[in-house]
CSV table of C-alpha atoms and ligand atoms in Angstrom, one decimal:
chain,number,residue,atom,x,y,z
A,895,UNK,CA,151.9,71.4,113.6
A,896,UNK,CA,150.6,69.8,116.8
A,897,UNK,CA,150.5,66.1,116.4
A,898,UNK,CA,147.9,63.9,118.8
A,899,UNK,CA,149.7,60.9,120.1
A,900,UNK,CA,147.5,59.9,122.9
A,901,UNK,CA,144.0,60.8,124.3
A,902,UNK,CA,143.0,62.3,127.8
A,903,UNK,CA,142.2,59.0,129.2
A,904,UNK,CA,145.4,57.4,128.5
A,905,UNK,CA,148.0,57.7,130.4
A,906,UNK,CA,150.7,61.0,128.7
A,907,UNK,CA,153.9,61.8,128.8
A,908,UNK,CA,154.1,64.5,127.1
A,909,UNK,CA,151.6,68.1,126.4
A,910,UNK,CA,151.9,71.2,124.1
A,911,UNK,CA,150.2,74.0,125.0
A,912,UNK,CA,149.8,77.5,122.8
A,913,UNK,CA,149.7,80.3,125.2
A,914,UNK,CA,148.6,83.3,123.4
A,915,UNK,CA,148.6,87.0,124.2
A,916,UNK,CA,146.3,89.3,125.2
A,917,UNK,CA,145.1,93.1,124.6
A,918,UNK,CA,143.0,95.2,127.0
A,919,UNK,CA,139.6,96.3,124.9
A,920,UNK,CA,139.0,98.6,128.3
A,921,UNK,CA,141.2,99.4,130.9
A,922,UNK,CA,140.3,101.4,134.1
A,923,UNK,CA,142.4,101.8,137.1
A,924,UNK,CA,140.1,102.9,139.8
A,925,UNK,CA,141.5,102.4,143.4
A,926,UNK,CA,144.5,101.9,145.1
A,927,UNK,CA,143.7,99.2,148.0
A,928,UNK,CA,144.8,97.7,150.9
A,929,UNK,CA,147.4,95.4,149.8
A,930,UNK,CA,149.5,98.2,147.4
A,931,UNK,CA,147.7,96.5,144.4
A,932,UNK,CA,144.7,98.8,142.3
A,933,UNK,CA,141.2,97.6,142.1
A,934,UNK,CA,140.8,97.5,138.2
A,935,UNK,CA,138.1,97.0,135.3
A,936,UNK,CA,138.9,95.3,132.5
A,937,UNK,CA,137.5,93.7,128.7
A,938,UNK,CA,140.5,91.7,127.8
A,939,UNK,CA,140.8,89.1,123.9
A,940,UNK,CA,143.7,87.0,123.6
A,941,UNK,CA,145.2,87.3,120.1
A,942,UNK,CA,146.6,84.9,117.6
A,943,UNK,CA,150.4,85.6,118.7
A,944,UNK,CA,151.4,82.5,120.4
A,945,UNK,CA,154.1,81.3,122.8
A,946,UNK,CA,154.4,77.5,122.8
A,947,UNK,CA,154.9,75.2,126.0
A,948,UNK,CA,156.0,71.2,125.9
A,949,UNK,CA,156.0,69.9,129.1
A,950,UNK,CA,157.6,66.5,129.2
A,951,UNK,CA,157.4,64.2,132.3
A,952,UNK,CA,160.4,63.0,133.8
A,953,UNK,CA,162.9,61.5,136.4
A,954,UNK,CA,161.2,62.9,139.9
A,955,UNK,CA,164.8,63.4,140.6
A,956,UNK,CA,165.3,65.9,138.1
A,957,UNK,CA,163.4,68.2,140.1
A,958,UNK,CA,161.9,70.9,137.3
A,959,UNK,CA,164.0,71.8,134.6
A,960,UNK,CA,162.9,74.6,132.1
A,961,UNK,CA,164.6,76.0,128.9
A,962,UNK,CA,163.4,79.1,126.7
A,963,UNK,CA,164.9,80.2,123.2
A,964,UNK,CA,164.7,84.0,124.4
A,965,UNK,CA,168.4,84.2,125.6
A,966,UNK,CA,167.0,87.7,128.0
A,967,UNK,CA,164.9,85.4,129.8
A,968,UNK,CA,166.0,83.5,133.2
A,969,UNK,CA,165.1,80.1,133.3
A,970,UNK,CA,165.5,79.8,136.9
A,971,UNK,CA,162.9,80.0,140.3
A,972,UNK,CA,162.2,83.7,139.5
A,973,UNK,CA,160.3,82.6,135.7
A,974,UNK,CA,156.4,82.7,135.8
A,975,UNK,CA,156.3,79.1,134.4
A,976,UNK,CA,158.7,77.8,137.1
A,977,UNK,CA,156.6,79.0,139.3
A,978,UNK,CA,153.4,77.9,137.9
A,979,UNK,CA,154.7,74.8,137.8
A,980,UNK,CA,156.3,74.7,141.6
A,981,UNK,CA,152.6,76.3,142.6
A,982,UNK,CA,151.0,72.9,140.7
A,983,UNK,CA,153.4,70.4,142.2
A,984,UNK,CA,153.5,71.9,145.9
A,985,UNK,CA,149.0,71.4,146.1
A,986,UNK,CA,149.5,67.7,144.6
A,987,UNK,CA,150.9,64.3,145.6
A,988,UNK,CA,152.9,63.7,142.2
A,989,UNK,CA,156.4,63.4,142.5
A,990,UNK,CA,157.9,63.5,139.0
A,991,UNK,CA,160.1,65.5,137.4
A,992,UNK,CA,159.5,68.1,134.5
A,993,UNK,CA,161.6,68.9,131.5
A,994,UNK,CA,159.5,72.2,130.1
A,995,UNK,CA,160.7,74.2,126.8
A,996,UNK,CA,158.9,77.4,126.4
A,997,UNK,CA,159.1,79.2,123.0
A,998,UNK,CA,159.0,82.8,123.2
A,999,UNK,CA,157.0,84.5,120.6
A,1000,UNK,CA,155.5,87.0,122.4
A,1001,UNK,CA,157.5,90.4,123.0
A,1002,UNK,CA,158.5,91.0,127.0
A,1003,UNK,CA,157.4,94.2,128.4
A,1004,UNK,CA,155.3,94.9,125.9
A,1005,UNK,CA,151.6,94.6,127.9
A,1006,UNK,CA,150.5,91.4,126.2
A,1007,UNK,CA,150.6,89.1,129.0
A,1008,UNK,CA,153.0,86.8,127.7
A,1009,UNK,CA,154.3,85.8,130.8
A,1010,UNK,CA,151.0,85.3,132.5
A,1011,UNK,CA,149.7,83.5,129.9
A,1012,UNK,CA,152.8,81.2,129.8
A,1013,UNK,CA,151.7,80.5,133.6
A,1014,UNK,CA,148.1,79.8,132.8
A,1015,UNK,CA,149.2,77.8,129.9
A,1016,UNK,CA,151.5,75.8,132.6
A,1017,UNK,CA,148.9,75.4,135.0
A,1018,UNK,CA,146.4,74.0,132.3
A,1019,UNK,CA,149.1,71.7,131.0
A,1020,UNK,CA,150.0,70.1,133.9
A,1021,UNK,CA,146.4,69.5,135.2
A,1022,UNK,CA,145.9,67.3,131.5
A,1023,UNK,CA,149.3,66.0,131.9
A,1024,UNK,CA,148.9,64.8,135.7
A,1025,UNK,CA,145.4,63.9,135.4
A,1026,UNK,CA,144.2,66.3,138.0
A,1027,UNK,CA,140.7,67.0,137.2
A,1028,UNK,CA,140.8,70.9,138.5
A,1029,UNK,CA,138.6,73.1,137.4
A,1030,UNK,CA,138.8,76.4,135.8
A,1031,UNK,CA,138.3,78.0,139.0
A,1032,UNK,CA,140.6,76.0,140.9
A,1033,UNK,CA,143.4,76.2,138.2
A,1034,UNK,CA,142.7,80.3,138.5
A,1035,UNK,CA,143.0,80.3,141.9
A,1036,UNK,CA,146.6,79.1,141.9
A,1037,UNK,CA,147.3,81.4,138.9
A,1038,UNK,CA,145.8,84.3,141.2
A,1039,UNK,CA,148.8,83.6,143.6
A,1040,UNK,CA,151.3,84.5,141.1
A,1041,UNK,CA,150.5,87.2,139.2
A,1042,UNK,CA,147.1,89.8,137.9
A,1043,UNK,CA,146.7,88.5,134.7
A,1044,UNK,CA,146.9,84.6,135.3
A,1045,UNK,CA,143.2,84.0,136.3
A,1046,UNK,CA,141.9,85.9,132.8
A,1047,UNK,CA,144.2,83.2,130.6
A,1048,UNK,CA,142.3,80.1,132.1
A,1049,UNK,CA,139.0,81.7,131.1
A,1050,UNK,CA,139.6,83.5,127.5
A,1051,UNK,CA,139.2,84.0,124.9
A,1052,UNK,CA,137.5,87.2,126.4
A,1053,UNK,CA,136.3,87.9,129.4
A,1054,UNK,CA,135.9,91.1,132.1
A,1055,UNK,CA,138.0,91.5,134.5
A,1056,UNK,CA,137.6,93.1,137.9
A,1057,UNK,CA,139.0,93.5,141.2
A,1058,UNK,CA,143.2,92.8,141.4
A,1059,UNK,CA,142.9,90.4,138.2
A,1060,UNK,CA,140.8,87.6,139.9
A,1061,UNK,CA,137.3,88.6,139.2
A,1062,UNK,CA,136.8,86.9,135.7
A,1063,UNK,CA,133.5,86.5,133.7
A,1064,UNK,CA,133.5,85.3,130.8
A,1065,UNK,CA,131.9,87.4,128.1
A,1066,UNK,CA,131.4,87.1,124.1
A,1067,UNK,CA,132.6,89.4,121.8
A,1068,UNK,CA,130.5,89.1,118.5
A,1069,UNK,CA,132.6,87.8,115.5
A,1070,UNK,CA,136.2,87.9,114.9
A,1071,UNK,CA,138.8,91.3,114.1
A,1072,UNK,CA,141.9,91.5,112.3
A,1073,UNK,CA,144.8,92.9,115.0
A,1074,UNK,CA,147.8,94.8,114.1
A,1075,UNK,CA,150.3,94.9,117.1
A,1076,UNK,CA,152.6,97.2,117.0
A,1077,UNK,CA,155.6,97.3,119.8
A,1078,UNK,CA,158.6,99.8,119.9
A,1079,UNK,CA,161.9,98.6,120.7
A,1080,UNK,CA,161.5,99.6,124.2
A,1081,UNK,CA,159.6,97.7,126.8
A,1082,UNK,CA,157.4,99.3,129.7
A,1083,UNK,CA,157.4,98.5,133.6
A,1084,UNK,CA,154.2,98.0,134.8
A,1085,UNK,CA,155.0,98.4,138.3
A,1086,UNK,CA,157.0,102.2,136.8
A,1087,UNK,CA,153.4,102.5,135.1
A,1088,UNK,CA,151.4,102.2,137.7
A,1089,UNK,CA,153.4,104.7,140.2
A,1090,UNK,CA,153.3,107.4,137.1
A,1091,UNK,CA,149.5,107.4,136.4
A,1092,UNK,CA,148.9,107.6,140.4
A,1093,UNK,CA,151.3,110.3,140.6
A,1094,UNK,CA,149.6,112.5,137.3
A,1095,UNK,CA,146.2,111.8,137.6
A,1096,UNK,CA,143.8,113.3,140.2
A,1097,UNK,CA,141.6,111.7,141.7
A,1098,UNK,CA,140.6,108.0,140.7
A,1099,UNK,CA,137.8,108.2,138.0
A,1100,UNK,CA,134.6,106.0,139.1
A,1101,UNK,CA,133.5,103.8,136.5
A,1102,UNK,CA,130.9,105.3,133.5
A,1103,UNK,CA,127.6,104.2,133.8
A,1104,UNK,CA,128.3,102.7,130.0
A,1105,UNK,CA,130.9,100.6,131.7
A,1106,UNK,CA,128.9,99.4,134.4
A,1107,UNK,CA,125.9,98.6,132.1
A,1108,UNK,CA,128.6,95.9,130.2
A,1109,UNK,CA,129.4,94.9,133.4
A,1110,UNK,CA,126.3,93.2,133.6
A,1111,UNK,CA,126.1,91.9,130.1
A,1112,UNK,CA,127.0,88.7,128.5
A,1113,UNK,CA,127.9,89.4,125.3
A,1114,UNK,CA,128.8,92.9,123.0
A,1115,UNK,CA,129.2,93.8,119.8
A,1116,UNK,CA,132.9,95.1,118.4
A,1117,UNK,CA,131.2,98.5,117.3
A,1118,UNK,CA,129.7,98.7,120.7
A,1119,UNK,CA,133.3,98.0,122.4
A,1120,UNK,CA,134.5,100.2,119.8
A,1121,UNK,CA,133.0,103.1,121.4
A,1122,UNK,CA,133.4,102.4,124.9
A,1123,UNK,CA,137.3,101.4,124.7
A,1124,UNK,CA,140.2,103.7,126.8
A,1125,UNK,CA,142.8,102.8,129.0
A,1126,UNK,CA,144.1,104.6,131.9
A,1127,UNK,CA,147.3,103.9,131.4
A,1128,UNK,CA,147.4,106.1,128.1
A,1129,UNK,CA,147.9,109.7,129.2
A,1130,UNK,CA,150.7,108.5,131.7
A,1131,UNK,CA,152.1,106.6,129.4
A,1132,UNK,CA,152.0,108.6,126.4
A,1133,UNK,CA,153.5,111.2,127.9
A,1134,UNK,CA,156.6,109.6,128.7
A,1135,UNK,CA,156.8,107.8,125.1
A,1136,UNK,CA,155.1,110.5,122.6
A,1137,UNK,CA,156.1,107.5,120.2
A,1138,UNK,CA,153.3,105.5,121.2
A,1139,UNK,CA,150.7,108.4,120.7
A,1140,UNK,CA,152.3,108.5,117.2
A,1141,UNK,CA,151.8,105.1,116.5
A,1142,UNK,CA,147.7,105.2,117.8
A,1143,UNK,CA,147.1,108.2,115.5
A,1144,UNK,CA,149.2,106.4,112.9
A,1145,UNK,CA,146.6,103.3,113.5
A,1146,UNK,CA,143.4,105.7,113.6
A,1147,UNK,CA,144.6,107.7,110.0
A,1148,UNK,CA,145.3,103.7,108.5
A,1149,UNK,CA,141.3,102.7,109.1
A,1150,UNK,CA,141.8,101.1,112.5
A,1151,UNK,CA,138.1,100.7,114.2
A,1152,UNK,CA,140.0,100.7,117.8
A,1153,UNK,CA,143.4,101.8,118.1
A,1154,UNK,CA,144.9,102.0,122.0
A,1155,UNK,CA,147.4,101.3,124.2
A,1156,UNK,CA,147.7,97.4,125.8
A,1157,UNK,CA,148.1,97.1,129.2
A,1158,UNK,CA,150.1,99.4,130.8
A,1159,UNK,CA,151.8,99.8,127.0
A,1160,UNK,CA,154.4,99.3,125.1
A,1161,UNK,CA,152.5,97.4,122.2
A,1162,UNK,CA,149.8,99.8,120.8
A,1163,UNK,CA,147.0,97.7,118.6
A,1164,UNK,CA,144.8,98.6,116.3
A,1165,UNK,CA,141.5,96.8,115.0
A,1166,UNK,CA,140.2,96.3,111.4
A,1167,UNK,CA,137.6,95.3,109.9
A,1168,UNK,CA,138.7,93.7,106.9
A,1169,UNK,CA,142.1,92.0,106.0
A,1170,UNK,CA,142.8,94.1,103.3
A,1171,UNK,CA,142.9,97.4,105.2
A,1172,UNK,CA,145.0,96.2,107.7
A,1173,UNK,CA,147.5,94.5,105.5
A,1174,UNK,CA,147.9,98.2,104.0
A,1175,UNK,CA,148.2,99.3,107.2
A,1176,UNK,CA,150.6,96.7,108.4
A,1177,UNK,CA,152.8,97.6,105.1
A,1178,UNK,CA,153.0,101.2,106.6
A,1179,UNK,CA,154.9,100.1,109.8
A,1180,UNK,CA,156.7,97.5,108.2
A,1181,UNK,CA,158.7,100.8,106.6
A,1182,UNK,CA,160.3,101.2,110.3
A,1183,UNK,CA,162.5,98.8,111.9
A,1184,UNK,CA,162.7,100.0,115.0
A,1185,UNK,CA,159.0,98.4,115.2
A,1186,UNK,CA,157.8,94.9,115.6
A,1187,UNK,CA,154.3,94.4,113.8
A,1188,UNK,CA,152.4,91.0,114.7
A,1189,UNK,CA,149.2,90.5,111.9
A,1190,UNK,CA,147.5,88.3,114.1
A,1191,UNK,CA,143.5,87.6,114.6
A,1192,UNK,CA,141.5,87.7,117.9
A,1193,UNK,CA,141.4,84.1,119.3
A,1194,UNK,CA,138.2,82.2,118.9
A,1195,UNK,CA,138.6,79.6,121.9
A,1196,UNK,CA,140.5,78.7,125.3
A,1197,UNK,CA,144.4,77.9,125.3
A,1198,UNK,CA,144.7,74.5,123.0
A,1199,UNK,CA,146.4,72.0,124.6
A,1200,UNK,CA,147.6,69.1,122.3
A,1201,UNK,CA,148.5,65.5,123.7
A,1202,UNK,CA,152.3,64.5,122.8
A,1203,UNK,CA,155.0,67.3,121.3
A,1204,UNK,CA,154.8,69.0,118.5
A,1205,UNK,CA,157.4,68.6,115.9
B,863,C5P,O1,150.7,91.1,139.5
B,863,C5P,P1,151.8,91.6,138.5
B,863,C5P,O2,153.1,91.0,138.8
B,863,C5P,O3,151.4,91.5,137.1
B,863,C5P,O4,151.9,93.2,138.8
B,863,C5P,C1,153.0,94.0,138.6
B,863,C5P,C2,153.0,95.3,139.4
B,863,C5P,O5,151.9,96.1,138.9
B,863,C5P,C3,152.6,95.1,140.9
B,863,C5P,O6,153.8,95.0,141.6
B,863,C5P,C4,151.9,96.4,141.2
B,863,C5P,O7,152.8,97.4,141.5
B,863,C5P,C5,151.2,96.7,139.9
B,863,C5P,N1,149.8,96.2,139.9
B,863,C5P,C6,148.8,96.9,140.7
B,863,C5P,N2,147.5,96.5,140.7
B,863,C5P,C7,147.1,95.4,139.9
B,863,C5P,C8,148.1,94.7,139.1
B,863,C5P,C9,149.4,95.2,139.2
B,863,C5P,O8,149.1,97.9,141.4
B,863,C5P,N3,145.8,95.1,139.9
């Protein structure tokens, strides 16, 4: 439980931060460009799985000091929240020193942005915690700097996404679904992901007209997305890990609405409807423990940020 020990106004100490994960409702990987990244198109939700931040100021002479509970994960210069919170301190005058734990819900390598969210959630933080009065856009821009997915976090709960990953507008999805991820006990690398589809696919795929008439709208139905929902990285990916076509058909045959791949994989989700049919569903999985299933919603508003620690 997040408890509220001071307002915005006052000077903090202390901010908590839930970070939750994402899932890609489209995902289109057109062209390769200049820089080695790919132009992309993308609907993105985050999802009731959460990892929690507490950033606590302290000593400037501490410098920044993170811990995580995930023992696989370094805590050191190379983490996305180090750096989000380096990137923060380097474009302001502050000099103070940050103790930050970061508890790890959200599977690694599984395409559900964890990491990047982490950052965003960071980012956000710091500018209530420091008083910095950034905007969205400003926060993103930082975020942009460190990795594709950062920008979406600091404008979700759903939004398109164009371009690298910076491109972000905002758009409503209708009403709320129930969301069964389902993640193997193998991760995929998205870099690894991104050299296979370019090396099995022909030639890049424009967008459908169906996909640039959403482009332009500002809110959509979950039947409509329903119907217009793929992901590039499927094929490519599936055929490396039949598993995870398994686990989509698995989805489909259990009353999913939308059953894909996330991000470049290895979590596939699946939509429902109603609770019910997706507990049932959930209750199939649940049989093999070489899975992780998450029963999680779709998120309803931005990353909440909570004055003080939580408890
Ligand atoms: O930016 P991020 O660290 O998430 O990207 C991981 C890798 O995925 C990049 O090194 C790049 O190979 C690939 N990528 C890409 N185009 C994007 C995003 C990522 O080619 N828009």
């Amino acid at each position: 439980m997040t408890s509220q020990v001071g307002s915005p106004s006052e000077k903090l100490s202390a901010v908590t931060i839930h970070a939750p994960a994402k899932i890609n409702l489209i995902l289109r990987i057109l062209d390769r460009r200049p820089d080695g990244y790919h132009n992309l198109w993308s609907i993105m939700h985050t999802v009731g799985l959460e990892d929690e931040l507490l950033i606590k100021l302290a000593a400037p002479t501490g410098g920044i000091r993170l811990t995580c509970n995930a023992q696989t994960l370094a805590v050191d210069q190379s983490n996305l929240v180090y750096k989000a919170a380096s990137a923060v301190l380097d474009r302001t005058q502050h000099s103070v020193g940050l103790d930050i734990e970061l508890r790890k819900r959200i599977p690694m390598g599984a395409g559900l942005g964890g990491g990047s969210s982490d950052a965003a959630a960071t980012i956000i933080g710091l500018n209530h915690l420091l008083q910095l009065g950034w905007s969205r856009d400003r926060m993103a821009e930082v975020g942009q700097s460190l990795g594709s997915d950062i920008p979406f976090f600091l404008f979700s709960p759903s939004a398109v996404v164009a371009d690298r990953g910076e491109a972000v507008t905002p758009m409503t999805i209708e009403g709320r679904r129930w969301v069964l991820l389902v993640k193997p006990g193998f991760g995929v690398e998205t870099k690894w992901a991104y050299q296979e589809l370019a090396a099995t696919r022909g030639a890049v795929r424009p967008l459908s007209a169906g996909h640039i008439e959403l482009d332009q709208r500002k809110s959509i139905s979950w039947p409509q997305l329903a119907t217009a929902a793929e992901n590039d990285f499927e094929p490519p990916v599936f055929g490396r890990h039949g598993l995870l076509r398994e686990i989509k058909q698995t989805l489909q045959a259990q009353g999913a609405e939308l059953a894909l791949l996330s991000g470049s994989g290895s979590t596939v989700f699946g939509l429902f409807r109603d609770e019910s049919t997706a507990r049932h569903a959930q209750a199939q999985f649940a049989r093999d423990k070489q899975l992780d299933v998450f029963f999680v919603s779709t998120c309803s508003g931005p990353l909440a940020v909570s004055f003080g620690s939580t408890v």
